[in-house]
Coordinates of C-alpha atoms in Angstrom, one line a residue:
M112 CA 134.9 -42.2 166.3
K113 CA 135.2 -39.5 168.9
K114 CA 133.2 -36.3 168.7
Q115 CA 136.5 -34.2 168.5
E116 CA 137.7 -36.2 165.5
V117 CA 134.3 -35.8 163.7
T118 CA 134.5 -32.0 164.3
T119 CA 138.1 -31.9 162.8
V120 CA 137.1 -33.8 159.7
A121 CA 134.1 -31.6 159.2
R122 CA 136.2 -28.5 159.4
R123 CA 138.7 -29.8 156.8
R124 CA 135.8 -30.6 154.4
L125 CA 134.4 -27.1 155.0
R126 CA 137.8 -25.5 154.1
L127 CA 138.0 -27.5 150.9
V128 CA 134.5 -26.5 149.9
C129 CA 135.2 -22.8 150.5
A130 CA 138.5 -23.0 148.6
S131 CA 136.7 -24.6 145.6
A132 CA 134.0 -22.0 145.7
A133 CA 136.6 -19.2 145.8
M134 CA 138.4 -20.7 142.7
L135 CA 135.1 -20.9 140.8
L136 CA 134.4 -17.3 141.8
L137 CA 137.8 -16.1 140.6
A138 CA 137.4 -18.0 137.3
A139 CA 134.0 -16.4 136.7
C140 CA 135.4 -13.0 137.3
G141 CA 138.2 -13.6 134.8
D142 CA 141.0 -13.2 137.4
H143 CA 142.1 -16.8 137.3
P144 CA 145.7 -18.0 137.9
P145 CA 147.8 -18.2 134.7
K146 CA 148.2 -21.6 133.0
D147 CA 151.4 -23.4 133.0
D148 CA 153.3 -22.8 129.8
D149 CA 153.3 -25.8 127.4
E150 CA 154.9 -26.5 124.0
D151 CA 151.7 -25.4 122.2
D152 CA 151.8 -21.9 123.8
E153 CA 155.5 -21.3 123.2
K154 CA 156.2 -18.8 120.4
P155 CA 159.1 -19.5 118.0
P156 CA 162.2 -17.4 118.6
A157 CA 162.3 -14.2 116.6
Q158 CA 164.5 -14.3 113.5
T159 CA 167.0 -11.6 112.8
A160 CA 165.8 -9.5 109.9
I161 CA 169.2 -8.6 108.5
S162 CA 171.9 -11.3 108.7
I163 CA 175.1 -12.3 107.0
V164 CA 174.9 -15.5 104.8
A165 CA 178.5 -15.6 103.9
G166 CA 181.6 -13.4 103.9
S167 CA 182.4 -10.2 105.8
A168 CA 181.1 -6.7 105.1
T169 CA 184.5 -5.2 105.6
E170 CA 187.2 -7.9 105.0
S171 CA 188.0 -9.0 101.4
G172 CA 189.6 -12.2 100.2
S173 CA 188.9 -15.3 98.1
T174 CA 188.4 -18.0 100.7
N175 CA 186.0 -20.9 100.1
A176 CA 184.5 -21.8 103.5
T177 CA 181.2 -21.7 105.3
G178 CA 179.3 -18.6 106.4
T179 CA 181.3 -15.7 107.8
A180 CA 184.6 -17.7 107.4
A181 CA 184.3 -17.3 103.6
R182 CA 185.7 -14.2 101.8
F183 CA 184.7 -12.3 98.7
N184 CA 186.2 -9.3 96.9
G185 CA 183.7 -6.7 95.8
P186 CA 180.8 -9.2 95.0
T187 CA 178.2 -7.7 92.6
G188 CA 175.5 -9.7 90.8
I189 CA 173.5 -12.3 92.7
A190 CA 171.0 -15.0 91.6
I191 CA 169.2 -17.9 93.2
D192 CA 168.1 -21.3 91.8
A193 CA 165.1 -23.4 92.5
A194 CA 167.0 -25.4 95.2
G195 CA 167.9 -22.2 97.1
N196 CA 171.6 -22.1 96.0
L197 CA 172.9 -18.6 95.6
Y198 CA 175.3 -17.6 92.8
V199 CA 177.5 -14.5 93.1
A200 CA 179.6 -12.6 90.6
D201 CA 182.7 -12.1 92.7
T202 CA 184.0 -9.2 90.6
G203 CA 187.3 -8.5 92.3
N204 CA 188.2 -12.2 92.2
D205 CA 187.2 -12.6 88.5
S206 CA 185.1 -15.6 89.4
I207 CA 181.6 -16.9 90.0
R208 CA 180.9 -18.3 93.5
K209 CA 178.2 -20.7 94.7
I210 CA 176.6 -20.6 98.2
T211 CA 174.6 -23.6 99.3
P212 CA 171.5 -23.2 101.6
A213 CA 173.8 -24.2 104.5
G214 CA 176.2 -21.3 103.7
A215 CA 179.0 -23.3 102.1
V216 CA 180.9 -21.3 99.6
T217 CA 182.7 -22.8 96.6
T218 CA 184.1 -21.4 93.3
L219 CA 181.9 -22.5 90.3
A220 CA 183.9 -20.9 87.5
G221 CA 186.9 -18.7 87.1
S222 CA 190.0 -18.1 89.2
A223 CA 191.0 -15.3 91.5
S224 CA 193.5 -12.8 90.0
A225 CA 193.4 -14.5 86.6
S226 CA 191.8 -11.9 84.4
Q227 CA 191.2 -13.2 80.8
Y228 CA 188.5 -14.1 78.3
V229 CA 188.6 -17.9 78.3
D230 CA 185.7 -20.3 77.8
G231 CA 185.9 -23.7 79.3
P232 CA 185.1 -25.8 82.4
G233 CA 185.2 -24.5 85.9
D234 CA 188.6 -23.3 87.1
R235 CA 189.9 -23.4 83.6
A236 CA 187.5 -20.6 82.5
R237 CA 188.5 -17.0 82.9
F238 CA 186.6 -13.7 83.3
V239 CA 187.7 -10.1 83.1
Q240 CA 185.0 -8.2 85.0
P241 CA 182.0 -10.3 85.9
L242 CA 179.3 -7.9 87.1
A243 CA 175.6 -8.6 86.7
L244 CA 174.2 -12.1 87.1
A245 CA 170.9 -13.8 86.1
I246 CA 169.6 -17.4 86.0
N247 CA 167.0 -19.0 83.7
S248 CA 164.4 -21.7 84.4
S249 CA 166.8 -24.5 83.4
G250 CA 169.5 -23.3 85.8
T251 CA 171.9 -21.7 83.3
L252 CA 173.6 -18.6 84.6
F253 CA 174.3 -15.5 82.5
V254 CA 176.9 -12.9 83.5
T255 CA 178.0 -9.7 81.9
D256 CA 181.7 -9.6 81.4
E257 CA 182.8 -6.3 79.9
M258 CA 181.3 -6.3 76.4
R259 CA 180.5 -10.0 76.5
I260 CA 177.5 -12.0 77.8
R261 CA 178.8 -15.3 79.2
S262 CA 176.8 -18.4 80.1
I263 CA 177.6 -20.9 82.8
T264 CA 176.0 -24.3 83.2
S265 CA 175.3 -25.9 86.6
A266 CA 178.5 -27.9 86.1
G267 CA 180.6 -24.7 85.6
Q268 CA 181.0 -24.9 81.8
V269 CA 181.5 -21.4 80.5
A270 CA 180.7 -20.1 77.0
T271 CA 180.3 -16.7 75.3
V272 CA 176.7 -16.2 74.0
A273 CA 176.7 -12.6 72.8
T274 CA 178.8 -9.5 72.4
I275 CA 177.4 -5.9 72.7
P276 CA 178.1 -4.2 69.4
V277 CA 180.1 -1.0 69.1
G278 CA 179.5 1.5 66.2
S279 CA 181.9 3.7 64.5
N280 CA 183.6 6.8 65.9
V281 CA 183.4 5.8 69.6
T282 CA 186.3 7.0 71.6
A283 CA 188.0 5.0 74.3
G284 CA 186.8 7.4 77.0
S285 CA 183.2 6.8 75.9
M286 CA 183.4 3.0 76.1
P287 CA 182.4 2.7 79.8
A288 CA 178.9 3.8 78.7
L289 CA 178.6 0.7 76.5
V290 CA 179.6 -1.9 79.1
P291 CA 176.6 -3.9 80.1
K292 CA 176.0 -3.8 83.9
G293 CA 172.5 -5.2 84.2
I294 CA 171.0 -8.5 83.0
A295 CA 167.9 -10.6 83.5
A296 CA 166.5 -13.8 82.0
D297 CA 162.8 -14.6 81.5
A298 CA 161.0 -17.9 81.4
R299 CA 161.3 -18.0 77.6
D300 CA 165.1 -17.7 77.8
H301 CA 165.0 -14.1 76.6
L302 CA 167.9 -12.0 77.9
L303 CA 167.4 -8.4 79.0
V304 CA 170.6 -6.4 79.1
T305 CA 171.3 -2.8 80.1
N306 CA 174.2 -0.4 79.7
G307 CA 174.5 3.4 79.9
I308 CA 172.7 4.1 76.6
S309 CA 170.2 1.3 76.0
T310 CA 168.1 -1.6 77.2
R311 CA 168.0 -4.5 74.8
R312 CA 166.2 -7.9 74.5
I313 CA 168.4 -10.7 73.1
V314 CA 166.5 -13.7 71.6
T315 CA 168.6 -16.5 70.0
G316 CA 171.0 -13.9 68.7
A317 CA 168.5 -11.4 67.5
T318 CA 168.2 -8.1 69.3
G319 CA 165.1 -5.9 70.0
M320 CA 165.4 -2.6 71.8
L321 CA 163.3 -1.5 74.8
E322 CA 165.1 1.9 74.8
G323 CA 168.1 3.6 73.2
P324 CA 170.0 2.7 70.1
E325 CA 171.1 -0.8 69.2
V326 CA 174.5 0.4 68.1
A327 CA 176.2 3.5 69.4
Q328 CA 177.7 5.9 67.0
D329 CA 179.8 9.1 67.4
L330 CA 180.4 9.0 71.1
M331 CA 183.0 11.5 72.2
G332 CA 184.7 12.6 75.4
T333 CA 184.8 10.7 78.7
R334 CA 181.6 8.9 79.9
T335 CA 181.0 7.1 83.1
A336 CA 177.8 5.0 83.2
E337 CA 175.8 3.9 86.2
A338 CA 174.6 0.3 86.5
R339 CA 170.9 0.1 85.7
G340 CA 169.0 -2.8 87.2
V341 CA 166.6 -5.0 85.2
A342 CA 164.4 -7.9 86.2
T343 CA 161.5 -10.0 84.9
D344 CA 158.3 -11.4 86.5
S345 CA 156.4 -14.7 86.2
N346 CA 154.4 -13.2 83.3
N347 CA 157.6 -12.3 81.4
N348 CA 157.1 -8.6 81.9
V349 CA 160.4 -6.6 82.1
Y350 CA 161.2 -4.0 84.9
V351 CA 164.1 -1.7 84.4
F352 CA 165.6 1.4 85.9
D353 CA 165.2 3.3 82.7
L354 CA 167.3 6.1 81.1
Q355 CA 165.1 8.7 82.8
R356 CA 165.9 7.3 86.2
R357 CA 162.4 5.8 86.7
I358 CA 161.3 2.2 87.3
S359 CA 159.5 1.3 84.2
R360 CA 157.9 -2.0 83.0
T361 CA 156.5 -3.7 79.9
F362 CA 152.9 -5.0 79.6
N363 CA 151.6 -8.0 77.7
P364 CA 155.1 -9.0 76.4
L365 CA 153.6 -11.6 74.0
T366 CA 152.1 -8.9 71.9
V367 CA 153.7 -6.6 69.3
N368 CA 154.1 -4.0 72.0
A369 CA 156.6 -6.3 73.9
N370 CA 159.3 -3.7 73.8
V371 CA 157.2 -0.7 75.0
L372 CA 158.2 0.6 78.5
N373 CA 155.6 2.2 80.8
P374 CA 156.6 4.3 83.8
L375 CA 155.8 2.7 87.2
A376 CA 157.5 4.9 89.8
G377 CA 160.1 7.6 90.0
Q378 CA 160.4 11.3 89.1
P379 CA 161.8 11.7 85.6
N380 CA 165.5 12.5 85.8
G381 CA 165.1 13.0 89.6
R382 CA 167.6 12.0 92.3
G383 CA 167.0 11.3 96.0
A384 CA 165.4 8.9 98.4
L385 CA 161.8 10.1 98.6
N386 CA 159.1 7.5 99.2
G387 CA 155.7 8.0 97.6
T388 CA 153.5 7.0 94.7
G389 CA 154.5 7.2 91.1
T390 CA 156.4 10.4 90.3
A391 CA 156.4 11.5 93.9
A392 CA 159.2 9.0 94.6
T393 CA 162.9 9.5 93.7
F394 CA 165.8 7.1 93.4
E395 CA 169.6 7.6 93.4
E396 CA 171.2 4.7 91.5
V397 CA 169.1 1.5 91.1
V398 CA 171.9 -1.0 90.3
A399 CA 169.8 -4.1 90.6
L400 CA 166.1 -5.2 90.7
T401 CA 164.2 -8.3 91.6
V402 CA 160.4 -9.2 91.5
D403 CA 158.5 -11.4 93.9
P404 CA 155.6 -13.7 93.0
Q405 CA 153.1 -11.0 94.0
G406 CA 154.5 -8.5 91.5
N407 CA 156.3 -6.4 94.1
V408 CA 159.6 -5.0 92.8
Y409 CA 162.7 -4.6 95.1
A410 CA 165.4 -2.2 94.2
A411 CA 169.0 -2.1 95.3
D412 CA 169.4 1.7 95.5
A413 CA 173.1 2.3 95.6
V414 CA 174.6 5.6 96.9
N415 CA 171.5 5.8 99.1
N416 CA 172.4 2.2 100.3
L417 CA 168.8 1.3 100.6
V418 CA 166.5 -1.5 99.6
R419 CA 163.3 0.0 98.2
K420 CA 160.0 -1.7 97.5
I421 CA 157.7 -0.8 94.6
T422 CA 154.2 -2.3 94.6
P423 CA 152.3 -3.1 91.4
E424 CA 150.5 0.2 92.0
G425 CA 153.7 2.2 92.0
V426 CA 153.9 2.8 95.8
V427 CA 157.5 3.2 96.9
S428 CA 158.7 2.5 100.4
T429 CA 162.1 1.8 102.1
I430 CA 162.5 -1.8 103.4
A431 CA 166.1 -1.8 104.6
G432 CA 169.0 0.6 105.2
T433 CA 169.6 4.1 106.4
T434 CA 170.1 6.7 103.7
R435 CA 173.7 7.2 102.8
N436 CA 174.9 5.1 105.7
S437 CA 177.5 2.6 104.4
T438 CA 178.1 0.5 107.5
L439 CA 176.4 -2.9 107.7
Q440 CA 174.2 -3.1 110.8
T441 CA 172.5 -6.5 111.2
G442 CA 169.5 -7.2 113.3
N443 CA 166.1 -5.5 113.1
L444 CA 164.9 -3.5 110.2
P445 CA 165.7 -1.0 108.9
G446 CA 169.4 -1.4 110.0
S447 CA 172.0 -0.1 107.7
L448 CA 173.8 -1.6 104.7
A449 CA 177.4 -1.6 103.4
P450 CA 177.5 -0.5 99.7
I451 CA 174.8 -2.5 98.0
R452 CA 175.4 -3.9 94.4
G453 CA 173.0 -6.8 93.7
I454 CA 169.7 -8.2 94.9
T455 CA 167.5 -11.3 94.4
N456 CA 164.6 -13.1 96.2
D457 CA 163.6 -16.6 97.0
G458 CA 159.8 -16.1 96.5
K459 CA 159.3 -17.0 100.2
G460 CA 159.6 -13.6 101.8
N461 CA 163.4 -13.3 101.8
L462 CA 165.8 -11.0 99.9
Y463 CA 169.5 -11.7 99.3
A464 CA 171.9 -8.9 98.5
T465 CA 175.6 -8.3 98.0
S466 CA 176.6 -5.7 100.5
G467 CA 180.2 -4.7 101.0
N468 CA 182.2 -7.9 100.8
A469 CA 179.3 -10.0 102.2
V470 CA 176.2 -11.7 101.0
I471 CA 173.3 -10.8 103.3
K472 CA 169.8 -12.0 103.9
I473 CA 166.9 -9.7 104.6
R474 CA 163.8 -11.3 106.0
L475 CA 160.8 -9.2 104.9
P476 CA 158.3 -8.1 107.5

């Protein structure tokens, strides 16, 4: 080999050695080149916090379809079963609708614009004003329908299981206060039902009162009653927006004190949207409640159009919505909500609510 060729090879080797040394020096100083992205380093795409499951916030109808192609008319109560199917009391359509996890909407029972009291199977059954909705551990639905409590099997078979009693000397103008607008079912198949004057527990036909009279007497004049949400937890405790406008709960429901309510959060007879602990918080109109596996309560606070969270310690915060804003804004929290009427949760960090004419999903932070 010639001397010039040897010198050229030596120079190349020297450059490689210098380059390697420079790379080691950069690595030691922490200023190394970025790694190539690989699948392990990629983050999953961010999920939308508020999204529409089915229906339209603004357009009403009675269409069975998938997702936003479906239509509801003033949906109110909502419940979820163990398989993730949602059930909706479609009040304006006098029917109960089912939504699969894929968003496919069908009619389980009742028929649009056919308002009657008829027990029977599926589309042969009739409702007058289905409002609040609950589901028990065996998958049976319960719905308030004016003064009646109706049951619906998973196959759509409808029956009447109870009627709220009316006492003597109650005028027609006072009847709205007696109409049940909240319902829950616990793991023992106890039903909890609220109206404008009472909260009752119904057990195989027998009634125990959590608050208010069992039978109303001597109600005069014109009365309009707000809906009052009620829910149960895995320990069979009851949570209710009580007659003093607080979120209250029972303790140790297997004891003789099963029907004693204890305040959790809210200013007695207060109104507003204040967050805080205990009596520092205020609510406007809590029309529905749901409880997650950790014991956190979520309230559909109508008029305010907010979803509020109440911890087991009574700390109240706002999860979703902008106070008094009634336009649905999907996307990041807090967003804003169309008029909210019902709420439930899947135990996996997701809330589902009826908002306007839509069913929405709220992914909790």
